[in-house]
Each structure stands twice: as structure tokens, then as C-alpha cells.
XYZ file of C-alpha atoms in Angstrom:
591
model
C -12.945 -20.128 -26.902
C -10.604 -18.694 -24.281
C -10.116 -15.000 -23.634
C -6.600 -15.197 -25.084
C -7.891 -16.693 -28.345
C -10.592 -14.031 -28.622
C -8.084 -11.269 -27.848
C -5.846 -12.470 -30.686
C -8.747 -12.352 -33.167
C -10.203 -8.983 -32.203
C -8.822 -5.766 -33.679
C -7.451 -3.177 -31.255
C -9.325 0.117 -31.046
C -6.599 2.712 -30.859
C -7.373 6.046 -29.167
C -7.718 8.744 -31.809
C -7.109 11.974 -29.912
C -4.999 13.410 -27.119
C -8.012 13.404 -24.819
C -8.868 9.744 -25.334
C -5.192 8.729 -25.190
C -4.046 10.610 -22.086
C -7.097 11.989 -20.236
C -10.200 9.860 -20.777
C -7.961 6.889 -21.435
C -9.086 3.286 -21.142
C -5.507 1.958 -21.354
C -4.649 0.302 -18.034
C -1.109 1.722 -18.120
C -2.279 5.321 -18.458
C -4.887 4.773 -15.750
C -2.156 3.338 -13.501
C -0.049 6.472 -13.981
C -3.099 8.682 -13.336
C -3.825 6.793 -10.129
C -0.189 6.957 -9.027
C 0.320 10.665 -9.698
C -2.902 11.576 -7.902
C -2.022 9.349 -4.944
C 1.501 10.789 -4.710
C 0.119 14.343 -4.882
C -2.343 13.763 -2.066
C 0.360 11.870 -0.154
C 2.582 14.953 -0.287
C -0.235 16.917 1.337
C -0.324 14.315 4.131
C 3.458 14.615 4.466
C 3.243 18.387 4.941
C 0.454 17.955 7.500
C 2.606 15.526 9.491
C 5.517 17.986 9.480
C 3.241 20.720 10.823
C 2.002 18.415 13.601
C 5.543 17.423 14.499
C 6.510 21.105 14.760
C 3.775 21.563 17.349
C 4.884 18.512 19.348
C 8.615 19.143 19.114
C 8.571 22.944 19.313
C 5.234 23.984 20.899
C 4.023 27.440 19.869
C 6.487 27.800 16.991
C 3.646 27.991 14.438
C 1.234 30.842 15.120
C -1.664 29.309 13.212
C -1.395 25.968 14.999
C -4.050 25.618 17.666
C -5.820 22.546 19.022
C -8.504 22.692 16.337
C -5.998 22.815 13.467
C -3.878 20.094 15.090
C -6.740 17.594 15.269
C -7.893 18.463 11.771
C -4.388 17.900 10.386
C -4.078 14.645 12.317
C -7.375 13.328 10.950
C -6.639 14.271 7.371
C -3.077 12.923 7.569
C -4.253 9.528 8.790
C -7.128 9.153 6.371
C -5.078 10.284 3.360
C -2.180 7.965 4.130
C -4.233 4.828 4.724
C -6.998 5.208 2.152
C -6.186 7.771 -0.493
C -2.449 7.098 -0.801
C -1.563 3.501 0.069
C -4.772 1.724 -0.982
C -5.036 3.737 -4.176
C -1.356 3.349 -5.008
C -1.112 -0.411 -4.448
C -4.417 -1.366 -6.083
C -5.055 1.476 -8.522
C -1.415 2.136 -9.416
C 0.502 -1.139 -9.286
C -2.621 -3.265 -9.804
C -3.557 -1.454 -12.970
C -0.079 -1.424 -14.424
C 1.117 -4.904 -13.552
C -1.875 -7.264 -13.627
C -2.556 -7.221 -17.392
C 1.157 -7.193 -18.237
C 2.117 -9.976 -15.838
C -0.750 -12.288 -16.837
C -0.206 -11.580 -20.533
C -3.482 -9.749 -21.229
C -4.040 -6.843 -23.592
C -5.850 -4.786 -20.959
C -8.330 -5.061 -18.128
C -11.457 -7.011 -18.996
C -13.680 -3.930 -18.518
C -11.542 -0.966 -19.639
C -14.403 1.581 -19.598
C -15.286 0.682 -16.006
C -11.585 0.880 -15.219
C -11.493 4.435 -16.549
C -14.560 5.347 -14.463
C -12.821 3.898 -11.410
C -10.025 6.474 -11.679
C -12.347 9.422 -12.221
C -14.478 8.437 -9.225
C -11.260 8.206 -7.199
C -10.222 11.686 -8.356
C -13.682 13.018 -7.438
C -13.293 11.495 -3.954
C -9.900 13.193 -3.550
C -11.257 16.578 -4.714
C -14.167 16.386 -2.254
C -11.768 15.446 0.555
C -9.422 18.344 -0.213
C -12.399 20.697 -0.569
C -13.130 20.170 3.117
C -10.137 22.453 3.879
C -12.058 25.335 2.336
C -15.556 24.963 3.812
C -16.803 26.759 6.956
C -15.322 25.064 10.010
C -12.664 23.268 7.963
C -12.092 19.520 7.725
C -13.188 17.107 10.395
C -10.928 16.704 13.401
C -12.558 13.558 14.740
C -9.495 11.349 14.252
C -9.070 9.058 11.283
C -11.314 6.395 12.882
C -14.246 8.857 12.891
C -15.708 7.378 16.064
C -19.217 8.570 16.956
C -20.672 10.263 18.874
C -17.631 12.553 18.914
C -17.338 12.769 15.111
C -20.686 14.510 14.638
C -21.150 16.161 18.020
C -20.820 19.860 18.724
C -17.345 20.818 19.909
C -15.442 18.529 17.561
C -13.635 20.434 14.760
C -15.346 20.213 11.390
C -18.756 18.993 12.541
C -20.578 21.296 10.121
C -19.343 20.469 6.610
C -16.015 18.754 7.250
C -17.429 15.448 8.455
C -20.100 15.453 5.726
C -17.524 15.891 2.972
C -15.291 13.246 4.557
C -18.123 10.698 4.587
C -19.235 11.524 1.032
C -15.641 11.253 -0.145
C -15.233 7.839 1.492
C -18.436 6.529 -0.078
C -17.315 7.664 -3.539
C -13.855 6.200 -2.965
C -15.423 2.817 -2.194
C -17.475 2.980 -5.404
C -14.216 3.611 -7.287
C -12.415 0.794 -5.479
C -15.271 -1.606 -6.238
C -15.201 -0.826 -9.964
C -11.440 -1.285 -10.048
C -11.536 -4.392 -7.873
C -14.089 -6.196 -10.041
C -11.797 -5.516 -12.987
C -8.691 -6.886 -11.272
C -10.386 -10.084 -10.098
C -12.042 -10.756 -13.457
C -8.856 -10.063 -15.371
C -6.815 -12.450 -13.222
C -9.420 -15.213 -13.440
C -10.448 -14.816 -17.081
C -7.818 -12.984 -19.118
C -4.607 -14.913 -18.479
C -2.651 -15.773 -21.609
C -1.828 -19.241 -22.946
C -0.093 -21.384 -20.334
C -0.423 -18.848 -17.510
C -1.918 -21.076 -14.830
C -2.710 -19.668 -11.409
C 0.383 -21.354 -10.012
C 2.610 -19.706 -12.618
C 1.486 -16.187 -11.763
C 4.055 -13.881 -10.160
C 3.487 -13.296 -6.453
C 2.813 -9.630 -7.194
C -0.371 -10.661 -8.993
C -1.289 -13.039 -6.172
C -0.823 -10.307 -3.568
C -2.895 -7.740 -5.454
C -5.532 -10.354 -6.356
C -6.056 -11.417 -2.734
C -5.967 -7.829 -1.476
C -8.653 -6.945 -4.000
C -10.900 -9.749 -2.741
C -10.402 -8.428 0.800
C -11.303 -4.936 -0.381
C -14.467 -6.153 -2.111
C -15.568 -7.903 1.097
C -14.389 -5.337 3.674
C -15.182 -1.997 2.043
C -18.990 -2.570 2.184
C -18.753 -2.400 5.999
C -17.184 1.055 5.756
C -19.635 2.007 2.997
C -22.744 1.276 5.077
C -21.267 2.750 8.262
C -20.398 5.916 6.334
C -23.920 6.205 4.943
C -25.482 5.504 8.351
C -23.355 8.163 10.038
C -24.221 10.566 7.232
C -27.902 9.975 8.004
C -27.251 10.467 11.729
C -25.625 13.795 10.919
C -27.977 15.134 8.267
C -31.488 13.799 8.974
C -31.213 12.992 12.660
C -31.330 9.195 12.689
C -29.690 7.406 15.614
C -27.841 4.428 14.217
C -24.696 5.276 16.173
C -25.837 8.154 18.374
C -26.917 7.388 21.950
C -29.045 9.618 24.109
C -26.802 12.470 25.223
C -26.759 15.841 26.924
C -24.749 18.449 25.032
C -24.117 21.983 26.367
C -26.623 21.251 29.118
C -29.366 20.305 26.678
C -30.530 16.817 25.630
C -29.907 16.014 21.981
C -32.512 14.597 19.616
C -30.685 11.287 19.339
C -31.372 8.214 21.404
C -30.875 4.475 21.213
C -27.899 4.398 18.844
C -24.788 2.303 19.438
C -21.321 3.879 19.041
C -19.826 0.414 19.584
C -21.672 -0.838 16.483
C -19.752 1.734 14.423
C -16.476 0.563 15.928
C -17.234 -3.030 14.959
C -18.163 -2.019 11.405
C -15.145 0.252 11.103
C -12.642 -2.334 12.269
C -14.301 -5.132 10.284
C -13.066 -2.989 7.408
C -10.084 -1.535 9.237
C -8.082 -4.632 9.996
C -8.422 -6.248 6.547
C -7.372 -2.795 5.312
C -3.977 -3.471 6.896
C -3.652 -6.497 4.610
C -5.198 -4.707 1.633
C -2.011 -2.654 1.864
C 0.315 -5.405 3.087
C -0.506 -8.225 0.647
C 0.410 -6.280 -2.513
C 3.561 -5.182 -0.681
C 4.362 -8.844 0.081
C 3.942 -9.753 -3.573
C 5.990 -6.843 -4.885
C 8.849 -7.393 -2.460
C 8.922 -11.123 -3.297
C 9.505 -10.294 -6.945
C 12.148 -7.692 -6.096
C 14.081 -10.066 -3.842
C 14.038 -12.981 -6.274
C 15.099 -10.833 -9.231
C 17.871 -8.905 -7.486
C 19.197 -11.940 -5.570
C 19.204 -13.983 -8.831
C 17.541 -16.805 -6.925
C 14.230 -18.602 -7.308
C 11.707 -17.634 -4.651
C 11.821 -20.144 -1.810
C 8.561 -22.035 -1.206
C 6.424 -20.470 -3.935
C 3.340 -22.564 -3.175
C 3.756 -21.921 0.541
C 3.912 -18.190 -0.228
C 0.691 -18.374 -2.242
C -1.177 -20.263 0.467
C 0.230 -17.924 3.117
C -1.255 -14.999 1.174
C -4.615 -16.791 1.036
C -4.453 -17.728 4.747
C -3.570 -14.187 5.790
C -6.487 -12.900 3.736
C -8.938 -15.296 5.398
C -7.669 -14.782 8.947
C -7.690 -10.997 8.582
C -11.492 -11.090 8.909
C -11.476 -12.646 12.390
C -9.058 -10.372 14.237
C -10.735 -6.965 13.993
C -11.804 -6.605 17.639
C -8.220 -6.532 18.906
C -8.448 -2.839 18.041
C -11.277 -2.541 20.581
C -9.895 -4.086 23.771
C -10.233 -0.758 25.585
C -13.826 -0.384 24.361
C -14.789 -3.287 26.587
C -15.857 -6.787 25.604
C -16.642 -10.174 27.064
C -13.363 -11.767 28.288
C -14.046 -14.828 26.112
C -14.205 -12.606 23.040
C -10.979 -10.953 24.151
C -9.369 -14.388 24.404
C -10.706 -15.366 20.944
C -9.418 -12.241 19.222
C -6.065 -12.378 21.022
C -5.672 -15.989 19.860
C -6.572 -15.299 16.218
C -4.249 -12.290 16.262
C -1.365 -14.515 17.284
C -2.370 -17.205 14.753
C -2.248 -14.763 11.838
C 1.398 -14.174 12.719
C 2.163 -17.747 11.572
C 1.601 -17.367 7.799
C 3.088 -13.877 8.024
C 6.236 -15.273 9.643
C 6.386 -17.991 6.959
C 6.726 -15.301 4.346
C 9.594 -13.686 6.223
C 11.384 -17.031 6.513
C 10.890 -17.637 2.791
C 12.320 -14.239 1.912
C 15.359 -14.915 4.093
C 15.844 -18.369 2.576
C 15.534 -16.848 -0.888
C 18.381 -14.510 0.015
C 20.465 -17.341 1.462
C 23.403 -17.962 -0.859
C 21.842 -15.788 -3.521
C 23.836 -13.587 -5.883
C 22.620 -10.457 -4.138
C 22.833 -7.263 -6.180
C 22.550 -4.244 -3.873
C 20.618 -2.175 -6.377
C 18.321 0.578 -5.143
C 15.180 -1.619 -5.467
C 16.959 -4.361 -3.499
C 17.998 -1.947 -0.744
C 14.400 -0.876 -0.288
C 13.247 -4.520 -0.325
C 15.749 -5.497 2.383
C 14.774 -2.457 4.437
C 11.139 -3.532 4.161
C 11.873 -6.990 5.594
C 13.708 -5.529 8.583
C 11.036 -2.902 9.193
C 8.188 -5.377 8.850
C 9.828 -7.730 11.352
C 10.338 -4.902 13.851
C 6.760 -3.694 13.405
C 5.443 -7.243 13.641
C 7.277 -7.910 16.913
C 5.800 -4.815 18.545
C 2.426 -5.947 17.216
C 2.713 -9.096 19.314
C 2.752 -6.870 22.400
C -0.404 -5.071 21.312
C -2.209 -8.275 20.332
C -2.128 -9.366 23.969
C -5.039 -7.946 25.971
C -3.090 -7.464 29.213
C -0.211 -5.629 27.563
C -2.347 -3.723 25.098
C -4.527 -1.920 27.618
C -1.764 0.148 29.302
C -0.019 0.814 25.954
C -3.124 1.478 23.898
C -3.260 5.259 24.232
C 0.474 5.885 24.159
C 3.114 6.642 21.555
C 3.976 2.940 21.484
C 0.919 2.436 19.272
C 1.909 5.390 17.096
C 5.359 3.873 16.585
C 4.055 0.360 15.902
C 1.353 1.517 13.519
C 3.674 3.751 11.541
C 6.367 1.061 11.241
C 3.858 -1.491 9.926
C 1.378 0.631 8.013
C 3.506 3.628 7.092
C 7.217 3.001 6.742
C 7.141 -0.641 5.600
C 4.684 -0.246 2.685
C 6.220 3.086 1.657
C 9.621 1.373 1.417
C 8.046 -1.198 -0.907
C 6.437 1.557 -2.968
C 9.831 3.213 -3.431
C 11.546 -0.079 -4.263
C 8.835 -1.062 -6.738
C 8.913 2.295 -8.503
C 12.722 2.129 -8.823
C 12.281 -1.407 -10.223
C 9.470 -0.816 -12.740
C 10.212 2.827 -13.682
C 12.454 1.636 -16.587
C 9.537 -0.326 -18.056
C 7.080 2.547 -17.545
C 9.276 5.261 -19.075
C 12.031 3.456 -20.963
C 14.687 5.193 -18.847
C 16.627 4.333 -15.679
C 16.394 6.405 -12.527
C 19.643 7.948 -11.355
C 21.379 5.378 -9.136
C 23.416 7.807 -7.004
C 20.428 9.962 -6.150
C 18.454 6.787 -5.470
C 21.001 5.559 -2.919
C 21.113 8.930 -1.159
C 17.336 8.865 -1.062
C 17.347 5.356 0.375
C 19.866 5.885 3.164
C 18.392 9.170 4.369
C 14.884 7.710 4.333
C 15.827 4.395 5.954
C 18.051 5.704 8.755
C 15.857 8.742 9.279
C 12.647 6.789 9.772
C 14.296 4.568 12.373
C 15.529 7.646 14.223
C 11.940 8.895 14.201
C 10.038 5.793 15.305
C 12.435 3.889 17.552
C 12.417 6.677 20.181
C 8.610 6.714 20.024
C 8.527 3.184 21.450
C 10.432 4.496 24.457
C 8.050 7.445 24.810
C 5.133 5.007 24.739
C 6.598 2.768 27.435
C 7.213 5.944 29.429
C 3.446 6.491 29.237
C 3.418 9.529 26.975
C -0.166 9.725 25.679
C -0.936 10.080 21.995
C -3.445 12.462 20.382
C -2.489 15.323 22.775
C -2.109 18.799 21.322
C 0.294 19.976 24.037
C 2.354 18.255 26.715
C 3.396 21.129 28.943
C 2.810 20.925 32.695
C 2.466 17.138 32.856
C 4.746 16.226 35.746
C 5.069 12.554 34.773
C 6.616 13.527 31.424
C 10.314 14.322 32.034
C 12.301 16.990 30.204
C 14.178 14.265 28.363
C 10.911 13.270 26.636
C 10.446 16.836 25.404
C 14.027 16.853 24.130
C 13.405 13.547 22.390
C 10.309 14.971 20.747
C 12.350 17.882 19.429
C 14.906 15.426 18.011
C 12.142 13.344 16.377
C 10.710 16.477 14.784
C 14.067 17.476 13.306
C 14.530 13.977 11.883
C 10.997 13.976 10.460
C 11.660 17.222 8.634
C 14.967 15.887 7.250
C 13.276 12.695 5.994
C 10.416 14.726 4.514
C 12.862 17.055 2.755
C 14.775 14.043 1.378
C 11.728 13.131 -0.670
C 12.532 16.140 -2.853
C 15.507 14.074 -4.070
C 13.107 11.336 -5.088
C 10.733 13.679 -6.919
C 13.675 15.343 -8.669
C 14.941 11.925 -9.746
C 11.528 10.962 -11.129
C 11.128 14.094 -13.231
C 14.798 14.526 -14.272
C 15.232 10.894 -15.326
C 12.054 10.944 -17.404
C 13.902 13.163 -19.900
C 17.567 12.628 -19.139
C 17.813 9.160 -17.613
C 19.955 6.452 -19.192
C 17.986 4.403 -21.760
C 16.817 1.256 -20.008
C 16.325 -1.224 -22.815
C 13.554 -3.811 -22.610
C 14.825 -5.805 -19.613
C 17.482 -3.977 -17.561
C 17.169 -6.262 -14.504
C 17.184 -9.481 -16.583
C 13.882 -10.514 -15.031
C 11.619 -13.377 -16.081
C 8.024 -12.175 -15.771
C 6.064 -11.198 -18.854
C 6.046 -7.415 -18.444
C 9.773 -7.395 -19.329
C 9.114 -9.271 -22.576
C 6.799 -6.812 -24.298
C 7.731 -5.981 -27.914
C 8.031 -2.279 -27.040
C 9.390 -0.358 -24.039
C 7.333 1.410 -22.767
C 4.595 -1.030 -23.827
C 2.185 0.324 -26.425
C -1.599 0.153 -26.341
C -2.597 -3.518 -26.297
C 0.767 -4.518 -24.790
C 1.519 -7.302 -27.306
C 1.618 -7.864 -31.043
C -1.118 -9.877 -32.758
C -0.202 -13.012 -30.820
C -0.183 -13.094 -27.047
C 2.834 -14.642 -25.290
C 2.824 -18.354 -24.443
C 3.949 -19.211 -20.916
C 5.908 -22.398 -20.204
C 7.237 -21.893 -16.674
C 6.979 -19.825 -13.490
C 8.556 -16.407 -13.090
C 11.416 -17.394 -10.781
C 13.871 -19.482 -12.810
C 17.093 -17.737 -11.823
C 20.602 -19.267 -11.762
C 19.366 -22.503 -13.332
C 22.219 -25.038 -13.429
C 23.558 -25.964 -16.845
C 23.051 -22.714 -18.770
C 25.156 -19.591 -19.100
C 22.483 -16.935 -18.648
C 21.227 -16.745 -15.083
C 17.557 -16.201 -15.934
C 14.879 -18.004 -17.923
C 11.912 -15.874 -19.056
C 8.482 -17.418 -18.669
C 8.168 -17.844 -22.430
C 11.183 -20.196 -22.752
C 9.952 -23.682 -23.679
C 11.582 -26.950 -22.636
C 12.988 -27.354 -26.179
C 14.540 -23.891 -26.072
C 15.933 -24.705 -22.627
C 17.677 -27.803 -24.034
C 19.153 -25.683 -26.813
C 20.438 -23.184 -24.252
C 22.027 -26.004 -22.287
C 23.672 -27.419 -25.396
C 25.123 -24.020 -26.325
C 26.342 -23.107 -22.840
C 30.099 -23.118 -22.231
C 30.472 -21.128 -18.996
C 31.110 -22.333 -15.427
C 27.391 -22.995 -14.899
C 27.152 -25.444 -17.788
C 26.877 -29.165 -17.116
C 29.627 -31.320 -18.617
C 31.358 -28.288 -20.141
C 34.851 -27.034 -19.299
C 34.745 -24.034 -16.993
């Protein structure tokens, strides 16, 4: 008996109290909202930290409390929060939880109790991370890569409790991600409804599914390296700590390998790029197809590109370590694989562009963010080609060129997708539309502003301006124009940061006062728009689960009046639609 048949026979166990419905909830939709709100909250903290850092760089000395120690602590916490606790949690915990069961036609995740535990472990990890601001010495200032021996050596900010709490928080986060990931994979493989074959799944599910597999394989490397560094710090082992002299005295460590940590970190770190990017690819594919009223071009190619990117992402990690030193043959190997992984990535870009070609493009707010993502991802990808080459990477590695590239690819691009996806699925989550005018103001300020921030950084990098510096005064090779440019970048960063207040206002205001959305405001095809109730109730569907007859991208099908065909439309119903169509799209009918 299939999962769908069993789900139709079993009675639903409704939550009986406020606590079990909204707090200790096992409903995937509530857990998705919990994940998202927590991730957005901690992301706002990272946003404030970045503004404080930019004030120091653009207007040195303007903040009395900002010294070198605080600067490096803010930089470390900003980076770690953005990559791990915001983007990973939001794409997998937020969108994964909400969309996977709905888009595959399941009632819930296969293991709802474990799913609930996943969120609470994530929240515990966030609380421990934030607690490091309030312990003696403050949070760690080792940089978000936490390289030893610096991370746990005297003189680095936060070497007392800050680094310990950071490592404990990461370990707990990985436990949470593993519990959630096992749920996502099992649900996709086992809990799809009648007719939902793998090749009928929306690309959003494919992206999150593949990213989850990457997370399950890559996070253990960070898990063990975190535990090993914790032992180096607390009980004096020497996994990563070499023999050193500190403050004129030899330390107790000897024989450890800092390079081993770098390999473990980047074995996780580079797949992490795609743990964020693959869900973004899937989400943006669905946005483009829906709002261009066009079937996605090359669906199977897109699926295999996602799989290929996932596989190749495990053999490119050492391109982050060119300046650490390696055998030239290894450098050649990793430079080659880095360029190869650009092939399936470029295929996706071509497919998005060909999907847009001659489409009926609706410039809705979700579509604007989706188009901005494509442009930003292409720009970030092109600068990545520079850094994937050993010869070019070495002189640029420690400059603002890397800061600009990394933020365009790992910061701006996925955040644009997050915004677009929330504007797209907010009506299903709440039953109300977000305000369109505020949304467009939010988009244009964010889009133009981020380009005015990061484009000049490429120039600063080529100029040789080093990154990670607390202050840039008295460096003769840095001209006054670079300082002026830094001031301009800081002003733009503050404007873009302040513009996010518009977004938050829109979210909260529209929840009560937004225009009623109806069940399917975008006239989309995938199953989440076909639920009997909006917002979907516990269990998502009535007694019977939906039956799928087609893929999710039948838009502008010739011969019928309506320009979309939901996945539940059978071939017989399609013939009826054709017979009843009288508009210009109908076949053999007067226009």
C-alpha cells in the first residue's frame, strides 16, 4: 500500500490546544513560519551589524564604541548568521517545510515529531549564538571561517567563551538540520500523492531536495571539525593546533594541522554555497514560469543540471585555499572542476532566458525580484570565473573584489529570491495579498541600492584595497578617492538597510489589511494553489489526496481559453476545455 493510500485511510489527529497548535506544533506549515520568523529576526541582527561595520569603514571613528575588537566580532557574527542561521535555515527550514508537503500532495512531513524537534534545536542554536554577545570577552572575532590556530589563540577576540558558544551552537544547528533534512528527503521519496512522479515535481522541490542531500553529506564535515576544535580549546588536544610560541612562551599544543581544518571546513563550505543556491534556483524557476505564463524551458535538463551541480560541488572545495598552498597539480584539478561546474549552472541561466523568450511577462513584484536574481547571479558568476583561476585569484584573494563577488552570489542573489518567493507565496500562507505599491518601492530601492554598494567594491578590490582591515588610514597606496567611495558605499548600505522597514511594514500591515487573495491569485498550476482552504488547514487536503496528471508548467497551452492547466487536470478534462474554448487561443474556433 502506498503512502498516499495509507494517508487517505488514517484519521487526522488535530491539535487540541493553543500550545500544540501554534507553539509545540507538528504541522509543517506552522514549523515553516516558526523557522522563517526566527531566521528573519536573526538576519535583522546581522543587518544591523553590517551597518555598524560600514560606518567604521566609511566614516572612521564616528562610533565611539567601535574598536578593532568589536569590528572583528561583528564581522564574524554577521558572516556566520547570514550564511548559516539565515539563508540555510530560511531556504530549507522555511521554504522546505512549507512547500515540500504541499507541492508533492502530502498531508505533512513523514516524521512530524522529528520535524518539530528540528525547529526547537535550531532555536536553541540561535539562542546560544546570541548569548555569546553577553559572556565575558564577547563573541568570537575569528572570522566566519573560524580558522585555527587564530580562532582559539590568545589575542583573538572572544577566545574565552565566544568561540566555545559558537562551536556548540554550530553543532546543535547541524543536529537540527539533519533532523529536518531526513524528513525532507523521506517525504519527497515516499509521500508523493497519486500520479506525482519525480519528473512531475516542481523544480522548487527538486532544488530543496538536492540541497538537502548536499547538507546531509557536507554538514558532518563541519560537525566533526567543530567538535575537534572544541576539544582543542577545552581539553588541550591538538587536532588543528601546531606547536607554537605565544607571548614568548611555548603552548601545550603540538602536531596539529590547521590546514586539515581548512579542508574540512571548505568540504562543507563550498557545497554550502549550493545548499543555498539550489533552492533559490528551484524557487526562481517556478516564479519565472508562472509570471511569464510560459512552460519552463528544458525541464529535464534543469533537473539534471541541479543533480550535476550537486555532485560537482563536492570536488571544488580547495579553490578557496589557493593561498594556503597546495601541489600545482591539485591547483590545476580544482581550477578545472571549478570551471566545469559553471556549465550546468550556465545551462540553467540559458533555460530561464529561453523561458522568458516570447513569454507573456507580467512584471509583478515576485517577477521583478526573479529577474533581478538572474542578472545578479550572472554578474556574480562572471566575477567567480576570475577567482576560480589560480593565477588571478592569488592577487585578488585578500581584496574587496572577493567581498563584492561573495556578497553578489551568496548575499544579494539568494536574498532577492527570498523576497520574490515570499511575495509569491504570502497569499497562500496568509490568505491576503501584500501591498503592490510598497512592494515595488521595496524592490527598486533594494535592487539599485545593492548594485551601488557592490559594483564599486570590485573597483576597490582591483585597486588592491585589502579586506578584513579595521582601519585604512595612512596607507599611501589607497587614494583619497577610495575613502570617498567607501563613504558613498556606507550611505547606500544604510539606505538599503532602512528600506527593509518598508518590507517588514508590508508583511505585518497586509496580514490584517491586505486584499483577500483567493485560492490561486497568480493562476499557477502546482498543487499548493489547489488546496481546499486558503490558508491550508491541518492535513492540507480533504479525505482524498489530489491526483496528478501532468507537470506543473502547462501555461499558454494552445487550444484552450485559460492560460494555465493545474496538475490535477486529466486528459479528458483537457479535451472538454478545448471543446468549450471560443477565444483566440482555441483551435478551429473563430477568434
